[in-house]
């Protein structure tokens, strides 16, 4: 890693103003659309959705964010050294393993950024070194900070290659003295040669080892490794649309596929007869089960399994669902999953996607097998980046 740039606080962008003057715009590569005004970004994303999805039906106007700044409630920083031996932390330069040093970022939560800068200073103070991927020496690989938008709870996760952490107690004391807002601090052990940030094992140093947050009036427990939407303001908008599309009356059996920590399913549970959530990540399923209890949703249960496999079995056993919510990762759904949806024959499918390209591909299959797209609603969950989220309603013909 050589020649790092230190990111200075850029001038705040205006809604509708062009760019935000971030000095790391090109190097970091995180804000692909920063050269556009926010209104231009929305038009660009709308055009992308129209291009990919308008053959299925009318694409409603994208819902933008009123204040598209500091929305990222989860911040991850890689740690490293410059050639001169200075400790840096930040993001990997696009398509490389070179760290671009970030002090504060216009997309990221400001508290999270401040915690990361403090940890960088503490490393120096305690004479601890960042991990070096090439030599396998050194201590700190990454730091992940998550802040509950409504709850204000803050979690810091320090990722190290082994369970050792010299001067751990004093380090923690100094960190908490600087950031009394931290409600939990966790050490995560990741010794693998991998681009994944977190390893399997976590050791709680302080607090509960997770945070809670509130979305759409429900409370959620979020563990270090669980997926949780990164823009809570727009998530409420997105889920609001998804619930409206589902048209629940209290009588329905609902399937929440790719459910994460159960956010969509538990929002739906209030308006449905019963909810079954299915998710591959065991930590997320554990959180989902706890979240069902936290929200007194006796009518919701959660299963740890591959969504396609689970639903194929359910269809074979003759089970039915009235509504299926599906929210797959960027790669979209696989064929076994899509076939199982057709076999379960729900009246409505609410398909939430962070990648309209794979969504379009999956819609083709569902439309060939008896479904019709009734609603297409893009939502801007990731301002200044090229990503766009889209929720579609399909009804059985
Ligand atoms: N609906 C949730 C999570 C969506 S992210 C929310 O809105 O917060 C996609 C989720 O799909 C992740 O939690 C991931 O762990 C899960 N996942 C990925 N592949 C899966 C599969 N084959 N079967 C079930 N879940 C899967």
Coordinates of C-alpha atoms and ligand atoms in Angstrom, one line a residue:
X1 CA 0.0 0.0 0.0
X2 CA 1.6 3.3 -1.0
X3 CA 0.8 6.9 -1.3
X4 CA -2.5 7.0 0.6
X5 CA -4.7 10.1 0.4
X6 CA -6.2 11.5 3.5
X7 CA -9.8 12.3 3.0
X8 CA -10.7 15.8 4.2
X9 CA -14.2 16.8 5.1
X10 CA -15.7 17.9 1.8
X11 CA -18.2 20.7 1.3
X12 CA -21.7 19.4 1.9
X13 CA -23.6 18.7 -1.3
X14 CA -26.9 20.5 -1.9
X15 CA -29.9 18.6 -2.9
X16 CA -29.9 19.2 -6.6
X17 CA -26.4 20.5 -6.5
X18 CA -23.8 18.9 -8.7
X19 CA -21.3 16.5 -7.0
X20 CA -20.1 16.9 -3.5
X21 CA -16.5 17.8 -4.2
X22 CA -15.2 14.7 -2.4
X23 CA -11.4 14.6 -3.0
X24 CA -11.4 10.9 -3.1
X25 CA -14.2 10.6 -5.7
X26 CA -12.1 8.8 -8.3
X27 CA -9.8 6.8 -6.0
X28 CA -12.5 5.4 -3.7
X29 CA -15.0 4.5 -6.4
X30 CA -17.8 4.2 -3.9
X31 CA -19.9 7.1 -5.3
X32 CA -20.2 6.2 -9.0
X33 CA -22.7 9.0 -9.6
X34 CA -21.1 11.8 -7.7
X35 CA -20.6 13.8 -10.9
X36 CA -24.4 14.2 -11.2
X37 CA -26.7 16.3 -9.2
X38 CA -29.1 14.2 -7.0
X39 CA -32.0 14.9 -9.3
X40 CA -29.9 13.7 -12.3
X41 CA -28.9 10.6 -10.3
X42 CA -32.6 9.8 -9.8
X43 CA -33.4 10.3 -13.5
X44 CA -30.4 8.0 -14.3
X45 CA -31.7 5.3 -12.0
X46 CA -35.3 5.7 -13.3
X47 CA -34.0 5.3 -16.9
X48 CA -32.1 2.1 -15.9
X49 CA -35.3 0.6 -14.3
X50 CA -37.3 1.6 -17.4
X51 CA -34.7 0.0 -19.7
X52 CA -34.7 -3.2 -17.8
X53 CA -38.2 -3.5 -16.5
X54 CA -40.7 -1.6 -18.6
X55 CA -41.4 -4.6 -20.8
X56 CA -43.2 -6.0 -17.7
X57 CA -45.4 -2.9 -17.0
X58 CA -45.4 0.7 -16.0
X59 CA -42.4 1.7 -13.9
X60 CA -43.5 4.2 -11.2
X61 CA -41.4 7.2 -10.4
X62 CA -38.4 6.4 -8.2
X63 CA -38.7 7.5 -4.6
X64 CA -35.6 9.5 -3.7
X65 CA -34.2 10.4 -0.3
X66 CA -35.1 13.9 1.2
X67 CA -31.6 14.3 2.7
X68 CA -29.2 11.9 0.8
X69 CA -26.3 12.2 3.2
X70 CA -24.7 10.1 6.0
X71 CA -27.3 7.4 5.5
X72 CA -25.0 4.3 5.8
X73 CA -25.6 2.9 9.3
X74 CA -22.9 0.3 8.8
X75 CA -19.3 1.3 8.1
X76 CA -16.4 -1.1 7.5
X77 CA -12.8 0.0 7.4
X78 CA -9.7 -1.9 6.4
X79 CA -6.5 -1.2 8.3
X80 CA -3.0 -1.0 6.9
X81 CA 0.3 0.9 6.8
X82 CA 1.7 3.3 4.3
X83 CA 5.2 2.7 2.9
X84 CA 6.3 5.3 5.5
X85 CA 4.8 3.2 8.3
X86 CA 1.8 5.4 9.0
X87 CA -1.4 3.6 10.1
X88 CA -4.3 4.2 7.7
X89 CA -7.9 3.0 7.6
X90 CA -10.5 3.2 5.0
X91 CA -11.9 1.6 1.9
X92 CA -10.1 -0.5 -0.7
X93 CA -9.6 1.5 -3.9
X94 CA -12.0 0.1 -6.5
X95 CA -10.9 -3.3 -7.9
X96 CA -7.7 -3.3 -5.8
X97 CA -6.3 -4.0 -2.4
X98 CA -4.9 -0.5 -1.9
X99 CA -6.4 1.3 1.0
X100 CA -7.7 4.8 0.5
X101 CA -7.6 6.5 3.9
X102 CA -11.0 7.9 4.9
X103 CA -11.6 10.2 7.9
X104 CA -15.1 11.0 7.1
X105 CA -17.4 10.1 4.3
X106 CA -20.5 11.9 3.1
X107 CA -22.4 8.6 2.9
X108 CA -21.4 7.1 6.2
X109 CA -22.7 7.6 9.6
X110 CA -20.7 10.3 11.3
X111 CA -20.5 8.5 14.7
X112 CA -19.2 5.4 13.0
X113 CA -16.5 7.3 11.1
X114 CA -15.4 9.0 14.4
X115 CA -15.1 5.6 16.2
X116 CA -12.9 4.3 13.4
X117 CA -10.6 7.3 13.5
X118 CA -10.3 6.9 17.3
X119 CA -9.3 3.2 16.9
X120 CA -6.7 4.2 14.4
X121 CA -5.2 6.7 16.9
X122 CA -5.4 4.1 19.7
X123 CA -3.4 1.6 17.7
X124 CA -0.6 4.2 17.5
X125 CA -0.9 5.0 21.2
X126 CA -0.8 1.4 22.2
X127 CA 1.9 0.6 19.7
X128 CA -0.2 -2.1 18.0
X129 CA 0.0 -2.6 14.3
X130 CA -2.4 -3.3 11.5
X131 CA -2.5 -6.7 10.0
X132 CA -0.5 -7.2 6.8
X133 CA -2.1 -9.6 4.4
X134 CA 1.1 -10.5 2.6
X135 CA 3.2 -11.4 5.7
X136 CA 0.3 -12.5 7.9
X137 CA 1.8 -10.4 10.7
X138 CA 0.1 -7.7 12.7
X139 CA -3.1 -7.3 14.7
X140 CA -6.0 -5.4 13.3
X141 CA -7.6 -6.3 10.0
X142 CA -10.8 -4.4 9.9
X143 CA -13.2 -2.5 12.0
X144 CA -17.0 -2.6 11.5
X145 CA -19.3 -0.1 13.2
X146 CA -23.0 -0.3 13.2
X147 CA -25.4 2.3 14.6
X148 CA -29.1 1.8 15.3
X149 CA -30.7 4.8 13.5
X150 CA -33.7 4.9 15.9
X151 CA -32.1 3.4 19.0
X152 CA -28.8 5.2 18.9
X153 CA -27.1 2.0 20.0
X154 CA -23.6 1.6 18.6
X155 CA -21.6 -1.6 18.0
X156 CA -17.9 -1.7 17.2
X157 CA -16.4 -5.0 15.9
X158 CA -12.6 -5.3 15.8
X159 CA -11.4 -8.0 13.4
X160 CA -8.1 -9.8 14.2
X161 CA -6.4 -12.8 12.7
X162 CA -6.3 -14.7 16.1
X163 CA -8.1 -14.4 19.4
X164 CA -5.1 -12.5 20.9
X165 CA -5.3 -8.8 21.6
X166 CA -2.4 -7.4 23.7
X167 CA -3.4 -4.7 26.3
X168 CA -7.1 -5.5 25.5
X169 CA -8.5 -4.1 28.8
X170 CA -6.7 -0.8 28.6
X171 CA -7.5 -0.5 24.9
X172 CA -11.2 -1.0 25.5
X173 CA -11.2 1.4 28.5
X174 CA -9.6 4.1 26.3
X175 CA -12.0 3.5 23.5
X176 CA -15.1 3.7 25.8
X177 CA -13.7 6.9 27.4
X178 CA -13.6 8.5 24.0
X179 CA -16.9 7.0 22.8
X180 CA -19.3 6.6 25.7
X181 CA -22.0 6.2 23.0
X182 CA -20.7 2.7 22.2
X183 CA -23.1 0.2 23.7
X184 CA -21.2 -3.0 22.7
X185 CA -17.7 -3.9 21.6
X186 CA -16.9 -7.2 20.0
X187 CA -13.7 -8.9 18.8
X188 CA -14.2 -11.0 15.7
X189 CA -11.5 -13.6 14.8
X190 CA -10.8 -14.0 11.1
X191 CA -7.6 -15.7 10.2
X192 CA -8.6 -16.8 6.8
X193 CA -7.1 -15.5 3.5
X194 CA -10.4 -14.1 2.3
X195 CA -12.0 -11.0 1.2
X196 CA -14.9 -11.6 3.7
X197 CA -14.5 -9.1 6.6
X198 CA -15.9 -11.2 9.4
X199 CA -14.9 -14.7 10.6
X200 CA -17.0 -17.2 12.3
X201 CA -16.0 -16.5 15.9
X202 CA -16.9 -13.5 18.0
X203 CA -15.8 -12.6 21.5
X204 CA -17.9 -10.0 23.3
X205 CA -15.7 -7.5 25.1
X206 CA -18.4 -5.1 26.3
X207 CA -22.2 -5.0 26.3
X208 CA -24.5 -7.5 24.7
X209 CA -22.7 -8.3 21.5
X210 CA -25.5 -7.0 19.3
X211 CA -27.5 -3.8 18.9
X212 CA -31.2 -3.3 18.5
X213 CA -33.0 -0.9 16.2
X214 CA -36.6 -0.1 15.2
X215 CA -38.0 -0.2 11.7
X216 CA -41.7 0.2 10.8
X217 CA -42.6 0.1 14.5
X218 CA -40.9 -3.3 15.1
X219 CA -37.8 -3.9 17.1
X220 CA -34.8 -5.8 15.7
X221 CA -31.8 -7.4 17.2
X222 CA -28.8 -7.2 14.9
X223 CA -25.7 -9.3 15.4
X224 CA -22.3 -8.5 13.8
X225 CA -22.7 -11.1 11.0
X226 CA -26.4 -10.6 10.2
X227 CA -27.6 -8.7 7.1
X228 CA -29.4 -5.5 7.9
X229 CA -30.4 -2.9 5.4
X230 CA -27.8 -0.1 5.4
X231 CA -30.2 2.9 4.8
X232 CA -32.9 2.8 7.5
X233 CA -34.8 5.9 6.3
X234 CA -35.3 4.4 2.8
X235 CA -35.9 0.9 4.1
X236 CA -39.1 2.1 5.8
X237 CA -40.2 3.6 2.5
X238 CA -39.3 0.3 0.7
X239 CA -41.0 -1.9 3.2
X240 CA -44.0 0.4 3.3
X241 CA -44.5 -0.2 -0.5
X242 CA -43.9 -3.9 -0.1
X243 CA -46.6 -4.2 2.6
X244 CA -49.0 -2.1 0.5
X245 CA -48.4 -4.4 -2.5
X246 CA -49.0 -7.5 -0.4
X247 CA -52.4 -6.3 0.5
X248 CA -52.6 -8.3 3.7
X249 CA -56.0 -8.7 5.5
X250 CA -55.0 -10.8 8.5
X251 CA -56.0 -14.1 6.8
X252 CA -52.9 -14.9 4.8
X253 CA -50.1 -17.4 5.1
X254 CA -47.0 -15.5 4.2
X255 CA -43.6 -16.7 3.2
X256 CA -40.6 -14.4 3.7
X257 CA -37.8 -15.8 1.5
X258 CA -34.2 -14.6 2.1
X259 CA -35.6 -13.1 5.3
X260 CA -32.3 -12.0 7.0
X261 CA -33.2 -11.1 10.6
X262 CA -36.9 -11.3 9.8
X263 CA -37.5 -7.6 9.1
X264 CA -40.0 -8.0 6.3
X265 CA -41.7 -11.1 7.8
X266 CA -42.2 -9.4 11.2
X267 CA -43.6 -6.3 9.7
X268 CA -46.0 -8.5 7.8
X269 CA -46.9 -10.7 10.8
X270 CA -49.0 -7.9 12.3
X271 CA -51.3 -8.1 9.3
X272 CA -51.2 -11.8 8.4
X273 CA -52.5 -15.1 9.8
X274 CA -49.0 -16.7 9.9
X275 CA -45.5 -16.0 8.6
X276 CA -42.7 -18.4 7.8
X277 CA -39.2 -16.9 7.1
X278 CA -36.4 -18.8 5.5
X279 CA -32.7 -17.8 5.5
X280 CA -29.3 -19.4 4.9
X281 CA -27.3 -17.5 7.5
X282 CA -27.6 -19.2 10.9
X283 CA -26.8 -16.0 12.9
X284 CA -29.5 -14.1 11.0
X285 CA -32.0 -16.9 11.7
X286 CA -31.1 -16.8 15.4
X287 CA -31.7 -13.0 15.4
X288 CA -35.0 -13.5 13.5
X289 CA -36.2 -16.0 16.2
X290 CA -35.3 -13.5 18.9
X291 CA -36.9 -10.7 17.0
X292 CA -40.2 -12.7 16.7
X293 CA -40.2 -12.9 20.5
X294 CA -39.2 -9.2 21.0
X295 CA -42.2 -8.2 18.8
X296 CA -44.5 -10.8 20.3
X297 CA -45.1 -12.3 16.9
X298 CA -46.4 -15.8 18.0
X299 CA -47.6 -16.3 14.4
X300 CA -44.1 -16.1 12.9
X301 CA -41.5 -18.8 12.7
X302 CA -38.0 -18.9 11.0
X303 CA -36.1 -21.7 9.4
X304 CA -32.4 -21.9 8.5
X305 CA -32.2 -23.4 5.0
X306 CA -31.6 -22.7 1.4
X307 CA -34.8 -20.9 0.3
X308 CA -35.2 -22.9 -2.9
X309 CA -34.7 -26.2 -1.2
X310 CA -37.0 -25.4 1.7
X311 CA -39.8 -24.2 -0.6
X312 CA -39.4 -27.1 -3.0
X313 CA -40.0 -29.5 0.0
X314 CA -42.9 -27.3 1.2
X315 CA -44.5 -27.5 -2.2
X316 CA -44.0 -31.3 -2.3
X317 CA -45.6 -31.6 1.1
X318 CA -48.7 -29.9 -0.4
X319 CA -48.3 -26.7 1.5
X320 CA -49.6 -23.4 0.2
X321 CA -48.8 -19.7 0.6
X322 CA -51.0 -16.8 -0.1
X323 CA -48.2 -14.2 -0.4
X324 CA -44.5 -14.7 -1.0
X325 CA -42.0 -11.9 -0.2
X326 CA -38.7 -12.6 -1.9
X327 CA -35.6 -10.4 -1.3
X328 CA -32.6 -12.3 -2.8
X329 CA -29.0 -11.1 -2.9
X330 CA -27.6 -9.4 -6.1
X331 CA -27.4 -12.7 -8.0
X332 CA -31.2 -13.0 -7.8
X333 CA -32.9 -16.4 -7.3
X334 CA -32.0 -19.8 -8.7
X335 CA -34.3 -22.0 -10.8
X336 CA -35.2 -24.4 -8.0
X337 CA -36.4 -21.4 -6.0
X338 CA -38.4 -19.9 -8.9
X339 CA -40.0 -23.3 -9.6
X340 CA -40.9 -23.7 -6.0
X341 CA -42.7 -20.3 -6.1
X342 CA -44.7 -21.5 -9.0
X343 CA -45.5 -24.8 -7.2
X344 CA -46.6 -23.0 -4.1
X345 CA -48.9 -20.9 -6.2
X346 CA -49.2 -17.8 -4.1
X347 CA -51.8 -15.2 -5.2
X348 CA -49.2 -12.5 -4.8
X349 CA -45.4 -12.3 -5.1
X350 CA -43.7 -9.2 -3.8
X351 CA -40.2 -9.3 -5.3
X352 CA -37.7 -6.9 -3.7
X353 CA -34.4 -6.6 -5.5
X354 CA -31.1 -4.7 -5.3
X355 CA -30.3 -5.6 -8.9
X356 CA -32.8 -5.0 -11.6
X357 CA -30.8 -7.0 -14.1
X358 CA -31.3 -10.3 -12.2
X359 CA -34.8 -9.2 -11.2
X360 CA -35.7 -8.8 -14.9
X361 CA -34.4 -12.3 -15.6
X362 CA -36.4 -13.8 -12.8
X363 CA -39.5 -11.9 -13.8
X364 CA -39.3 -13.5 -17.2
X365 CA -39.6 -17.0 -15.6
X366 CA -42.4 -16.0 -13.3
X367 CA -44.4 -14.3 -16.1
X368 CA -44.0 -17.5 -18.3
X369 CA -45.5 -19.5 -15.5
X370 CA -48.7 -17.8 -14.7
X371 CA -47.8 -14.5 -13.1
X372 CA -48.3 -10.9 -14.3
X373 CA -46.4 -7.9 -13.0
X374 CA -48.8 -5.3 -11.6
X375 CA -46.5 -2.8 -10.0
X376 CA -42.9 -1.7 -10.4
X377 CA -41.6 0.8 -7.8
X378 CA -37.9 1.8 -7.7
X379 CA -36.6 3.2 -4.4
X380 CA -33.3 5.0 -4.0
X381 CA -31.6 3.1 -1.1
X382 CA -28.1 4.1 -2.1
X383 CA -27.8 7.7 -3.1
X384 CA -24.6 8.7 -5.0
X385 CA -23.9 5.1 -5.9
X386 CA -25.0 3.3 -9.1
X387 CA -27.2 0.9 -7.1
X388 CA -30.9 0.9 -7.3
X389 CA -33.5 -1.1 -5.4
X390 CA -36.8 -2.0 -6.9
X391 CA -40.0 -3.7 -5.5
X392 CA -42.4 -5.4 -7.9
X393 CA -45.8 -6.9 -7.3
X394 CA -46.7 -10.0 -9.3
X395 CA -50.2 -11.5 -9.2
X396 CA -51.3 -15.0 -10.3
X397 CA -53.4 -14.9 -13.4
Ligands
LIG1 N1 -35.0 -9.5 3.6 C1 -33.9 -9.2 4.4 C2 -32.5 -9.6 3.9 C3 -32.2 -9.5 2.4 S1 -30.6 -9.7 1.9 C4 -33.9 -7.7 4.7 O1 -34.6 -6.9 4.0 O2 -33.2 -7.3 5.6 C5 -30.5 -11.3 1.3 C6 -30.5 -12.4 2.3 O3 -30.5 -13.6 1.6 C7 -29.2 -12.4 3.2 O4 -29.6 -12.4 4.5 C8 -28.5 -13.8 2.8 O5 -27.9 -14.4 3.9 C9 -29.7 -14.6 2.3 N2 -29.5 -15.7 1.4 C10 -28.5 -15.7 0.4 N3 -28.7 -16.9 -0.3 C11 -29.7 -17.6 0.3 C12 -30.3 -18.8 0.0 N4 -29.9 -19.6 -1.0 N5 -31.4 -19.2 0.7 C13 -31.8 -18.4 1.8 N6 -31.3 -17.2 2.1 C14 -30.2 -16.8 1.4

